[in-house]
JSON list of C-alpha atoms in Angstrom, two decimals:
[
{"chain": "A", "resi": 6, "resn": "GLU", "atom": "CA", "xyz": [12.55, 9.37, 11.65]},
{"chain": "A", "resi": 7, "resn": "PRO", "atom": "CA", "xyz": [9.56, 7.51, 13.14]},
{"chain": "A", "resi": 8, "resn": "GLU", "atom": "CA", "xyz": [8.57, 4.36, 11.30]},
{"chain": "A", "resi": 9, "resn": "VAL", "atom": "CA", "xyz": [6.10, 1.50, 11.36]},
{"chain": "A", "resi": 10, "resn": "THR", "atom": "CA", "xyz": [7.74, -1.76, 12.34]},
{"chain": "A", "resi": 11, "resn": "GLN", "atom": "CA", "xyz": [6.45, -5.25, 11.65]},
{"chain": "A", "resi": 12, "resn": "THR", "atom": "CA", "xyz": [7.36, -8.67, 12.98]},
{"chain": "A", "resi": 13, "resn": "PRO", "atom": "CA", "xyz": [8.11, -11.28, 11.89]},
{"chain": "A", "resi": 14, "resn": "SER", "atom": "CA", "xyz": [9.58, -10.41, 8.51]},
{"chain": "A", "resi": 15, "resn": "HIS", "atom": "CA", "xyz": [8.85, -13.93, 7.31]},
{"chain": "A", "resi": 16, "resn": "GLN", "atom": "CA", "xyz": [6.77, -16.71, 8.83]},
{"chain": "A", "resi": 17, "resn": "VAL", "atom": "CA", "xyz": [6.25, -20.21, 7.54]},
{"chain": "A", "resi": 18, "resn": "THR", "atom": "CA", "xyz": [3.32, -22.15, 8.96]},
{"chain": "A", "resi": 19, "resn": "GLN", "atom": "CA", "xyz": [1.30, -25.26, 8.34]},
{"chain": "A", "resi": 20, "resn": "MET", "atom": "CA", "xyz": [-2.23, -25.05, 6.98]},
{"chain": "A", "resi": 21, "resn": "GLY", "atom": "CA", "xyz": [-4.76, -24.84, 9.82]},
{"chain": "A", "resi": 22, "resn": "GLN", "atom": "CA", "xyz": [-2.37, -23.18, 12.26]},
{"chain": "A", "resi": 23, "resn": "GLU", "atom": "CA", "xyz": [-3.03, -19.84, 13.90]},
{"chain": "A", "resi": 24, "resn": "VAL", "atom": "CA", "xyz": [-0.75, -16.96, 12.99]},
{"chain": "A", "resi": 25, "resn": "ILE", "atom": "CA", "xyz": [-0.31, -13.56, 14.65]},
{"chain": "A", "resi": 26, "resn": "LEU", "atom": "CA", "xyz": [1.40, -10.77, 12.76]},
{"chain": "A", "resi": 27, "resn": "ARG", "atom": "CA", "xyz": [2.57, -7.85, 14.83]},
{"chain": "A", "resi": 28, "resn": "CYS", "atom": "CA", "xyz": [2.91, -4.18, 14.05]},
{"chain": "A", "resi": 29, "resn": "VAL", "atom": "CA", "xyz": [4.10, -1.20, 16.02]},
{"chain": "A", "resi": 30, "resn": "PRO", "atom": "CA", "xyz": [2.55, 1.91, 14.44]},
{"chain": "A", "resi": 31, "resn": "ILE", "atom": "CA", "xyz": [4.04, 5.38, 14.77]},
{"chain": "A", "resi": 32, "resn": "SER", "atom": "CA", "xyz": [3.40, 6.47, 18.33]},
{"chain": "A", "resi": 33, "resn": "ASN", "atom": "CA", "xyz": [1.12, 9.48, 17.86]},
{"chain": "A", "resi": 34, "resn": "HIS", "atom": "CA", "xyz": [-0.95, 7.91, 15.07]},
{"chain": "A", "resi": 35, "resn": "LEU", "atom": "CA", "xyz": [-4.60, 7.11, 15.59]},
{"chain": "A", "resi": 36, "resn": "TYR", "atom": "CA", "xyz": [-5.66, 5.13, 12.51]},
{"chain": "A", "resi": 37, "resn": "PHE", "atom": "CA", "xyz": [-4.26, 1.71, 11.73]},
{"chain": "A", "resi": 38, "resn": "TYR", "atom": "CA", "xyz": [-4.57, -0.53, 8.69]},
{"chain": "A", "resi": 39, "resn": "TRP", "atom": "CA", "xyz": [-3.71, -3.94, 7.35]},
{"chain": "A", "resi": 40, "resn": "TYR", "atom": "CA", "xyz": [-3.20, -4.58, 3.65]},
{"chain": "A", "resi": 41, "resn": "ARG", "atom": "CA", "xyz": [-1.99, -7.68, 1.90]},
{"chain": "A", "resi": 42, "resn": "GLN", "atom": "CA", "xyz": [-0.37, -8.53, -1.41]},
{"chain": "A", "resi": 43, "resn": "ILE", "atom": "CA", "xyz": [-0.56, -12.03, -2.82]},
{"chain": "A", "resi": 44, "resn": "LEU", "atom": "CA", "xyz": [2.47, -12.67, -5.02]},
{"chain": "A", "resi": 45, "resn": "GLY", "atom": "CA", "xyz": [1.98, -11.13, -8.44]},
{"chain": "A", "resi": 46, "resn": "GLN", "atom": "CA", "xyz": [-1.31, -9.46, -7.49]},
{"chain": "A", "resi": 47, "resn": "LYS", "atom": "CA", "xyz": [-2.45, -6.07, -6.27]},
{"chain": "A", "resi": 48, "resn": "VAL", "atom": "CA", "xyz": [-2.04, -4.68, -2.79]},
{"chain": "A", "resi": 49, "resn": "GLU", "atom": "CA", "xyz": [-5.48, -5.15, -1.20]},
{"chain": "A", "resi": 50, "resn": "PHE", "atom": "CA", "xyz": [-7.10, -3.42, 1.75]},
{"chain": "A", "resi": 51, "resn": "LEU", "atom": "CA", "xyz": [-8.07, -5.72, 4.61]},
{"chain": "A", "resi": 52, "resn": "VAL", "atom": "CA", "xyz": [-9.16, -3.60, 7.56]},
{"chain": "A", "resi": 53, "resn": "SER", "atom": "CA", "xyz": [-8.93, -0.21, 9.22]},
{"chain": "A", "resi": 54, "resn": "PHE", "atom": "CA", "xyz": [-8.99, 0.36, 12.97]},
{"chain": "A", "resi": 55, "resn": "TYR", "atom": "CA", "xyz": [-9.69, 3.47, 15.00]},
{"chain": "A", "resi": 56, "resn": "ASN", "atom": "CA", "xyz": [-10.55, 4.14, 18.62]},
{"chain": "A", "resi": 57, "resn": "ASN", "atom": "CA", "xyz": [-10.17, 0.48, 19.52]},
{"chain": "A", "resi": 58, "resn": "GLU", "atom": "CA", "xyz": [-12.60, -0.83, 16.97]},
{"chain": "A", "resi": 59, "resn": "ILE", "atom": "CA", "xyz": [-12.78, -1.79, 13.33]},
{"chain": "A", "resi": 60, "resn": "SER", "atom": "CA", "xyz": [-13.89, 1.19, 11.25]},
{"chain": "A", "resi": 61, "resn": "GLU", "atom": "CA", "xyz": [-13.99, -0.59, 7.90]},
{"chain": "A", "resi": 62, "resn": "LYS", "atom": "CA", "xyz": [-13.21, -4.03, 6.52]},
{"chain": "A", "resi": 63, "resn": "SER", "atom": "CA", "xyz": [-13.12, -5.59, 3.10]},
{"chain": "A", "resi": 64, "resn": "GLU", "atom": "CA", "xyz": [-14.83, -8.75, 1.92]},
{"chain": "A", "resi": 65, "resn": "ILE", "atom": "CA", "xyz": [-11.49, -10.53, 2.33]},
{"chain": "A", "resi": 66, "resn": "PHE", "atom": "CA", "xyz": [-11.56, -9.91, 6.09]},
{"chain": "A", "resi": 67, "resn": "ASP", "atom": "CA", "xyz": [-13.82, -12.77, 7.10]},
{"chain": "A", "resi": 68, "resn": "ASP", "atom": "CA", "xyz": [-14.30, -14.53, 10.43]},
{"chain": "A", "resi": 69, "resn": "GLN", "atom": "CA", "xyz": [-10.88, -16.13, 10.19]},
{"chain": "A", "resi": 70, "resn": "PHE", "atom": "CA", "xyz": [-9.27, -12.72, 10.63]},
{"chain": "A", "resi": 71, "resn": "SER", "atom": "CA", "xyz": [-9.20, -10.49, 13.68]},
{"chain": "A", "resi": 72, "resn": "VAL", "atom": "CA", "xyz": [-7.31, -7.42, 14.77]},
{"chain": "A", "resi": 73, "resn": "GLU", "atom": "CA", "xyz": [-6.43, -6.16, 18.18]},
{"chain": "A", "resi": 74, "resn": "ARG", "atom": "CA", "xyz": [-4.58, -3.39, 19.89]},
{"chain": "A", "resi": 75, "resn": "PRO", "atom": "CA", "xyz": [-3.66, -5.22, 23.08]},
{"chain": "A", "resi": 76, "resn": "ASP", "atom": "CA", "xyz": [-1.63, -2.39, 24.58]},
{"chain": "A", "resi": 77, "resn": "GLY", "atom": "CA", "xyz": [-0.68, 1.16, 23.74]},
{"chain": "A", "resi": 78, "resn": "SER", "atom": "CA", "xyz": [1.84, 0.25, 21.10]},
{"chain": "A", "resi": 79, "resn": "ASN", "atom": "CA", "xyz": [1.09, -3.00, 19.26]},
{"chain": "A", "resi": 80, "resn": "PHE", "atom": "CA", "xyz": [-1.48, -3.63, 16.55]},
{"chain": "A", "resi": 81, "resn": "THR", "atom": "CA", "xyz": [-1.91, -7.29, 15.64]},
{"chain": "A", "resi": 82, "resn": "LEU", "atom": "CA", "xyz": [-3.53, -9.28, 12.86]},
{"chain": "A", "resi": 83, "resn": "LYS", "atom": "CA", "xyz": [-4.57, -12.82, 13.74]},
{"chain": "A", "resi": 84, "resn": "ILE", "atom": "CA", "xyz": [-5.48, -15.51, 11.25]},
{"chain": "A", "resi": 85, "resn": "ARG", "atom": "CA", "xyz": [-7.26, -18.24, 13.15]},
{"chain": "A", "resi": 86, "resn": "SER", "atom": "CA", "xyz": [-6.82, -21.21, 10.85]},
{"chain": "A", "resi": 87, "resn": "THR", "atom": "CA", "xyz": [-4.54, -20.48, 7.94]},
{"chain": "A", "resi": 88, "resn": "LYS", "atom": "CA", "xyz": [-5.27, -21.64, 4.40]},
{"chain": "A", "resi": 89, "resn": "LEU", "atom": "CA", "xyz": [-2.90, -21.97, 1.48]},
{"chain": "A", "resi": 90, "resn": "GLU", "atom": "CA", "xyz": [-4.45, -18.89, -0.13]},
{"chain": "A", "resi": 91, "resn": "ASP", "atom": "CA", "xyz": [-3.50, -16.77, 2.91]},
{"chain": "A", "resi": 92, "resn": "SER", "atom": "CA", "xyz": [0.11, -16.88, 1.71]},
{"chain": "A", "resi": 93, "resn": "ALA", "atom": "CA", "xyz": [0.95, -13.25, 1.00]},
{"chain": "A", "resi": 94, "resn": "MET", "atom": "CA", "xyz": [2.88, -10.20, 2.12]},
{"chain": "A", "resi": 95, "resn": "TYR", "atom": "CA", "xyz": [0.96, -8.40, 4.86]},
{"chain": "A", "resi": 96, "resn": "PHE", "atom": "CA", "xyz": [1.52, -4.67, 5.28]},
{"chain": "A", "resi": 97, "resn": "CYS", "atom": "CA", "xyz": [0.62, -2.65, 8.34]},
{"chain": "A", "resi": 98, "resn": "ALA", "atom": "CA", "xyz": [0.09, 1.11, 8.00]},
{"chain": "A", "resi": 99, "resn": "SER", "atom": "CA", "xyz": [-0.80, 4.01, 10.23]},
{"chain": "A", "resi": 100, "resn": "THR", "atom": "CA", "xyz": [-1.72, 7.67, 9.96]},
{"chain": "A", "resi": 101, "resn": "ASP", "atom": "CA", "xyz": [-2.37, 10.50, 12.39]},
{"chain": "A", "resi": 102, "resn": "ASN", "atom": "CA", "xyz": [-5.63, 12.08, 11.26]},
{"chain": "A", "resi": 103, "resn": "PHE", "atom": "CA", "xyz": [-6.22, 11.20, 7.63]},
{"chain": "A", "resi": 104, "resn": "GLY", "atom": "CA", "xyz": [-2.73, 12.37, 6.83]},
{"chain": "A", "resi": 105, "resn": "GLU", "atom": "CA", "xyz": [-0.16, 10.43, 4.86]},
{"chain": "A", "resi": 106, "resn": "LEU", "atom": "CA", "xyz": [-0.26, 6.67, 5.28]},
{"chain": "A", "resi": 107, "resn": "PHE", "atom": "CA", "xyz": [3.01, 5.23, 6.59]},
{"chain": "A", "resi": 108, "resn": "PHE", "atom": "CA", "xyz": [3.65, 1.59, 5.77]},
{"chain": "A", "resi": 109, "resn": "GLY", "atom": "CA", "xyz": [5.82, -1.02, 7.42]},
{"chain": "A", "resi": 110, "resn": "GLU", "atom": "CA", "xyz": [8.19, -3.27, 5.52]},
{"chain": "A", "resi": 111, "resn": "GLY", "atom": "CA", "xyz": [5.72, -6.11, 5.48]},
{"chain": "A", "resi": 112, "resn": "SER", "atom": "CA", "xyz": [5.50, -9.62, 6.91]},
{"chain": "A", "resi": 113, "resn": "ARG", "atom": "CA", "xyz": [5.70, -12.45, 4.42]},
{"chain": "A", "resi": 114, "resn": "LEU", "atom": "CA", "xyz": [3.45, -15.36, 5.36]},
{"chain": "A", "resi": 115, "resn": "THR", "atom": "CA", "xyz": [3.97, -18.73, 3.71]},
{"chain": "A", "resi": 116, "resn": "VAL", "atom": "CA", "xyz": [1.34, -21.41, 4.38]},
{"chain": "A", "resi": 117, "resn": "LEU", "atom": "CA", "xyz": [2.34, -24.97, 3.52]},
{"chain": "B", "resi": 15, "resn": "GLY", "atom": "CA", "xyz": [-16.34, 0.17, -7.67]},
{"chain": "B", "resi": 16, "resn": "ASN", "atom": "CA", "xyz": [-12.98, 1.86, -7.65]},
{"chain": "B", "resi": 17, "resn": "SER", "atom": "CA", "xyz": [-10.08, 0.34, -9.52]},
{"chain": "B", "resi": 18, "resn": "VAL", "atom": "CA", "xyz": [-6.57, 1.21, -10.69]},
{"chain": "B", "resi": 19, "resn": "THR", "atom": "CA", "xyz": [-4.78, -0.25, -13.69]},
{"chain": "B", "resi": 20, "resn": "GLN", "atom": "CA", "xyz": [-1.03, 0.09, -14.24]},
{"chain": "B", "resi": 21, "resn": "MET", "atom": "CA", "xyz": [1.04, -0.76, -17.26]},
{"chain": "B", "resi": 22, "resn": "GLU", "atom": "CA", "xyz": [2.42, -4.24, -17.07]},
{"chain": "B", "resi": 23, "resn": "GLY", "atom": "CA", "xyz": [6.01, -4.65, -16.00]},
{"chain": "B", "resi": 24, "resn": "PRO", "atom": "CA", "xyz": [8.75, -5.25, -15.45]},
{"chain": "B", "resi": 25, "resn": "VAL", "atom": "CA", "xyz": [10.39, -2.20, -17.00]},
{"chain": "B", "resi": 26, "resn": "THR", "atom": "CA", "xyz": [14.13, -2.16, -17.63]},
{"chain": "B", "resi": 27, "resn": "LEU", "atom": "CA", "xyz": [15.89, 1.05, -18.59]},
{"chain": "B", "resi": 28, "resn": "SER", "atom": "CA", "xyz": [19.41, 2.35, -18.91]},
{"chain": "B", "resi": 29, "resn": "GLU", "atom": "CA", "xyz": [20.57, 5.15, -16.63]},
{"chain": "B", "resi": 30, "resn": "GLU", "atom": "CA", "xyz": [19.47, 8.61, -17.81]},
{"chain": "B", "resi": 31, "resn": "ALA", "atom": "CA", "xyz": [16.62, 7.21, -19.90]},
{"chain": "B", "resi": 32, "resn": "PHE", "atom": "CA", "xyz": [13.14, 8.72, -19.81]},
{"chain": "B", "resi": 33, "resn": "LEU", "atom": "CA", "xyz": [10.58, 6.88, -17.71]},
{"chain": "B", "resi": 34, "resn": "THR", "atom": "CA", "xyz": [6.84, 6.64, -18.11]},
{"chain": "B", "resi": 35, "resn": "ILE", "atom": "CA", "xyz": [4.66, 4.28, -16.09]},
{"chain": "B", "resi": 36, "resn": "ASN", "atom": "CA", "xyz": [1.03, 4.45, -17.14]},
{"chain": "B", "resi": 37, "resn": "CYS", "atom": "CA", "xyz": [-1.80, 4.47, -14.64]},
{"chain": "B", "resi": 38, "resn": "THR", "atom": "CA", "xyz": [-5.52, 4.78, -15.28]},
{"chain": "B", "resi": 39, "resn": "TYR", "atom": "CA", "xyz": [-8.33, 4.65, -12.79]},
{"chain": "B", "resi": 40, "resn": "THR", "atom": "CA", "xyz": [-12.04, 4.12, -12.40]},
{"chain": "B", "resi": 41, "resn": "ALA", "atom": "CA", "xyz": [-13.76, 5.87, -9.54]},
{"chain": "B", "resi": 42, "resn": "THR", "atom": "CA", "xyz": [-16.90, 7.67, -8.53]},
{"chain": "B", "resi": 43, "resn": "GLY", "atom": "CA", "xyz": [-16.65, 11.20, -7.33]},
{"chain": "B", "resi": 44, "resn": "TYR", "atom": "CA", "xyz": [-13.32, 12.94, -7.02]},
{"chain": "B", "resi": 45, "resn": "PRO", "atom": "CA", "xyz": [-10.64, 10.64, -5.68]},
{"chain": "B", "resi": 46, "resn": "SER", "atom": "CA", "xyz": [-7.16, 11.60, -4.63]},
{"chain": "B", "resi": 47, "resn": "LEU", "atom": "CA", "xyz": [-4.37, 9.91, -6.59]},
{"chain": "B", "resi": 48, "resn": "PHE", "atom": "CA", "xyz": [-1.00, 8.67, -5.38]},
{"chain": "B", "resi": 49, "resn": "TRP", "atom": "CA", "xyz": [2.20, 7.03, -6.43]},
{"chain": "B", "resi": 50, "resn": "TYR", "atom": "CA", "xyz": [3.89, 4.84, -3.83]},
{"chain": "B", "resi": 51, "resn": "VAL", "atom": "CA", "xyz": [7.36, 3.34, -4.18]},
{"chain": "B", "resi": 52, "resn": "GLN", "atom": "CA", "xyz": [8.80, 0.24, -2.56]},
{"chain": "B", "resi": 53, "resn": "TYR", "atom": "CA", "xyz": [12.57, -0.04, -2.53]},
{"chain": "B", "resi": 54, "resn": "PRO", "atom": "CA", "xyz": [14.07, -3.50, -1.98]},
{"chain": "B", "resi": 55, "resn": "GLY", "atom": "CA", "xyz": [13.62, -4.63, 1.60]},
{"chain": "B", "resi": 56, "resn": "GLU", "atom": "CA", "xyz": [11.57, -1.59, 2.59]},
{"chain": "B", "resi": 57, "resn": "GLY", "atom": "CA", "xyz": [7.92, -0.67, 3.06]},
{"chain": "B", "resi": 58, "resn": "LEU", "atom": "CA", "xyz": [5.71, 1.32, 0.76]},
{"chain": "B", "resi": 59, "resn": "GLN", "atom": "CA", "xyz": [6.57, 5.03, 0.76]},
{"chain": "B", "resi": 60, "resn": "LEU", "atom": "CA", "xyz": [4.50, 7.87, -0.60]},
{"chain": "B", "resi": 61, "resn": "LEU", "atom": "CA", "xyz": [6.29, 9.31, -3.64]},
{"chain": "B", "resi": 62, "resn": "LEU", "atom": "CA", "xyz": [3.81, 11.97, -4.74]},
{"chain": "B", "resi": 63, "resn": "LYS", "atom": "CA", "xyz": [0.13, 12.77, -4.77]},
{"chain": "B", "resi": 64, "resn": "ALA", "atom": "CA", "xyz": [-2.53, 14.94, -6.40]},
{"chain": "B", "resi": 65, "resn": "THR", "atom": "CA", "xyz": [-5.90, 15.71, -4.88]},
{"chain": "B", "resi": 66, "resn": "LYS", "atom": "CA", "xyz": [-7.80, 17.36, -7.71]},
{"chain": "B", "resi": 67, "resn": "ALA", "atom": "CA", "xyz": [-7.99, 17.54, -11.49]},
{"chain": "B", "resi": 68, "resn": "ASP", "atom": "CA", "xyz": [-5.00, 19.15, -13.26]},
{"chain": "B", "resi": 69, "resn": "ASP", "atom": "CA", "xyz": [-2.91, 19.03, -10.08]},
{"chain": "B", "resi": 70, "resn": "LYS", "atom": "CA", "xyz": [0.68, 17.94, -10.66]},
{"chain": "B", "resi": 71, "resn": "GLY", "atom": "CA", "xyz": [2.43, 15.98, -7.96]},
{"chain": "B", "resi": 72, "resn": "SER", "atom": "CA", "xyz": [6.22, 15.99, -7.97]},
{"chain": "B", "resi": 73, "resn": "ASN", "atom": "CA", "xyz": [9.05, 14.64, -5.85]},
{"chain": "B", "resi": 74, "resn": "LYS", "atom": "CA", "xyz": [12.65, 13.50, -6.43]},
{"chain": "B", "resi": 75, "resn": "GLY", "atom": "CA", "xyz": [12.40, 14.36, -10.14]},
{"chain": "B", "resi": 76, "resn": "PHE", "atom": "CA", "xyz": [9.24, 12.31, -10.61]},
{"chain": "B", "resi": 77, "resn": "GLU", "atom": "CA", "xyz": [6.02, 13.94, -11.80]},
{"chain": "B", "resi": 78, "resn": "ALA", "atom": "CA", "xyz": [2.43, 12.92, -12.40]},
{"chain": "B", "resi": 79, "resn": "THR", "atom": "CA", "xyz": [-0.56, 15.00, -13.48]},
{"chain": "B", "resi": 80, "resn": "TYR", "atom": "CA", "xyz": [-4.15, 14.25, -12.47]},
{"chain": "B", "resi": 81, "resn": "ARG", "atom": "CA", "xyz": [-6.02, 14.04, -15.78]},
{"chain": "B", "resi": 82, "resn": "LYS", "atom": "CA", "xyz": [-9.73, 13.72, -15.17]},
{"chain": "B", "resi": 83, "resn": "GLU", "atom": "CA", "xyz": [-10.64, 13.73, -18.86]},
{"chain": "B", "resi": 84, "resn": "THR", "atom": "CA", "xyz": [-8.53, 10.63, -19.51]},
{"chain": "B", "resi": 85, "resn": "THR", "atom": "CA", "xyz": [-8.79, 9.26, -15.94]},
{"chain": "B", "resi": 86, "resn": "SER", "atom": "CA", "xyz": [-5.03, 8.92, -15.85]},
{"chain": "B", "resi": 87, "resn": "PHE", "atom": "CA", "xyz": [-2.12, 9.66, -13.53]},
{"chain": "B", "resi": 88, "resn": "HIS", "atom": "CA", "xyz": [0.98, 8.62, -15.45]},
{"chain": "B", "resi": 89, "resn": "LEU", "atom": "CA", "xyz": [4.31, 8.72, -13.64]},
{"chain": "B", "resi": 90, "resn": "GLU", "atom": "CA", "xyz": [7.25, 10.31, -15.47]},
{"chain": "B", "resi": 91, "resn": "LYS", "atom": "CA", "xyz": [10.88, 11.06, -14.85]},
{"chain": "B", "resi": 92, "resn": "GLY", "atom": "CA", "xyz": [13.20, 12.71, -17.33]},
{"chain": "B", "resi": 93, "resn": "SER", "atom": "CA", "xyz": [16.40, 10.89, -16.39]},
{"chain": "B", "resi": 94, "resn": "VAL", "atom": "CA", "xyz": [16.32, 7.79, -14.22]},
{"chain": "B", "resi": 95, "resn": "GLN", "atom": "CA", "xyz": [19.13, 6.65, -11.94]},
{"chain": "B", "resi": 96, "resn": "VAL", "atom": "CA", "xyz": [20.16, 3.22, -10.73]},
{"chain": "B", "resi": 97, "resn": "SER", "atom": "CA", "xyz": [18.84, 4.20, -7.30]},
{"chain": "B", "resi": 98, "resn": "ASP", "atom": "CA", "xyz": [15.32, 4.53, -8.78]},
{"chain": "B", "resi": 99, "resn": "SER", "atom": "CA", "xyz": [15.13, 0.76, -9.15]},
{"chain": "B", "resi": 100, "resn": "ALA", "atom": "CA", "xyz": [12.05, -0.23, -7.15]},
{"chain": "B", "resi": 101, "resn": "VAL", "atom": "CA", "xyz": [8.42, -1.25, -7.45]},
{"chain": "B", "resi": 102, "resn": "TYR", "atom": "CA", "xyz": [6.02, 1.63, -8.16]},
{"chain": "B", "resi": 103, "resn": "PHE", "atom": "CA", "xyz": [2.36, 1.49, -7.17]},
{"chain": "B", "resi": 104, "resn": "CYS", "atom": "CA", "xyz": [-0.40, 3.79, -8.39]},
{"chain": "B", "resi": 105, "resn": "ALA", "atom": "CA", "xyz": [-3.27, 4.20, -5.92]},
{"chain": "B", "resi": 106, "resn": "LEU", "atom": "CA", "xyz": [-6.41, 6.18, -5.23]},
{"chain": "B", "resi": 107, "resn": "SER", "atom": "CA", "xyz": [-8.43, 7.06, -2.17]},
{"chain": "B", "resi": 108, "resn": "ARG", "atom": "CA", "xyz": [-12.07, 7.94, -2.01]},
{"chain": "B", "resi": 109, "resn": "GLN", "atom": "CA", "xyz": [-11.59, 11.08, 0.03]},
{"chain": "B", "resi": 110, "resn": "GLU", "atom": "CA", "xyz": [-9.46, 14.13, -0.52]},
{"chain": "B", "resi": 111, "resn": "THR", "atom": "CA", "xyz": [-6.98, 12.88, 2.02]},
{"chain": "B", "resi": 112, "resn": "SER", "atom": "CA", "xyz": [-4.03, 10.55, 2.08]},
{"chain": "B", "resi": 113, "resn": "GLY", "atom": "CA", "xyz": [-5.19, 8.45, 4.93]},
{"chain": "B", "resi": 114, "resn": "SER", "atom": "CA", "xyz": [-8.40, 6.81, 3.88]},
{"chain": "B", "resi": 115, "resn": "ARG", "atom": "CA", "xyz": [-8.69, 3.34, 2.38]},
{"chain": "B", "resi": 116, "resn": "LEU", "atom": "CA", "xyz": [-6.42, 3.02, -0.65]},
{"chain": "B", "resi": 117, "resn": "THR", "atom": "CA", "xyz": [-7.08, 1.07, -3.84]},
{"chain": "B", "resi": 118, "resn": "PHE", "atom": "CA", "xyz": [-3.82, 0.02, -5.47]},
{"chain": "B", "resi": 119, "resn": "GLY", "atom": "CA", "xyz": [-2.72, -0.93, -8.93]},
{"chain": "B", "resi": 120, "resn": "GLU", "atom": "CA", "xyz": [-0.70, -4.04, -9.66]},
{"chain": "B", "resi": 121, "resn": "GLY", "atom": "CA", "xyz": [2.69, -2.42, -9.17]},
{"chain": "B", "resi": 122, "resn": "THR", "atom": "CA", "xyz": [5.41, -1.98, -11.79]},
{"chain": "B", "resi": 123, "resn": "GLN", "atom": "CA", "xyz": [8.93, -3.27, -11.19]},
{"chain": "B", "resi": 124, "resn": "LEU", "atom": "CA", "xyz": [11.51, -0.81, -12.52]},
{"chain": "B", "resi": 125, "resn": "THR", "atom": "CA", "xyz": [15.13, -1.84, -13.00]},
{"chain": "B", "resi": 126, "resn": "VAL", "atom": "CA", "xyz": [17.66, 0.78, -14.04]},
{"chain": "B", "resi": 127, "resn": "ASN", "atom": "CA", "xyz": [20.98, -0.50, -15.34]},
{"chain": "B", "resi": 128, "resn": "PRO", "atom": "CA", "xyz": [24.20, 1.56, -15.23]}
]
């Protein structure tokens, strides 16, 4: 069964460092998303991506964040200069054409 | 704006007990409603959904009915199993599809003991 895969599963970084989280969406999907969940809080929408551009972003997704689809398979989330409050579980998701959203297992980011 | 509120967890039940996890929402228009489940070490998976008032979503013995009059979408199961232990998330989307931006509740940790 096709699935969304995310790497790394856990990353520990120092405050101020750049972090790239990687996702491989399901191959025939066209819409891609990043969500995050700070420990003990709700899962929050960050950004959606379609046709090689951001289609929607939340107020959380500020200039420190960027997304990219550098090739035909990967979808990355970059945090330019991490802050303590960026510590969270980051979920990638994809869908074909507003069908069911398929989520990856998440990447846990710990900022020290 | 849109919001989803779930009953606070964690919830601990014995096997074969009846499960209810409450979910209420605030939204404009006619959102679609979902329950997602996250088993240990796995990603979020769609459990069931309902796209209009009075619809009942069901899957794996779980059910939830879209109640517009009470703005609720409570999750129920008549007899839980140990394998149902997971985190359950209620969510809504603004469009009558599964794939648009989702607004999630806090998640409810369910533990079922043998």
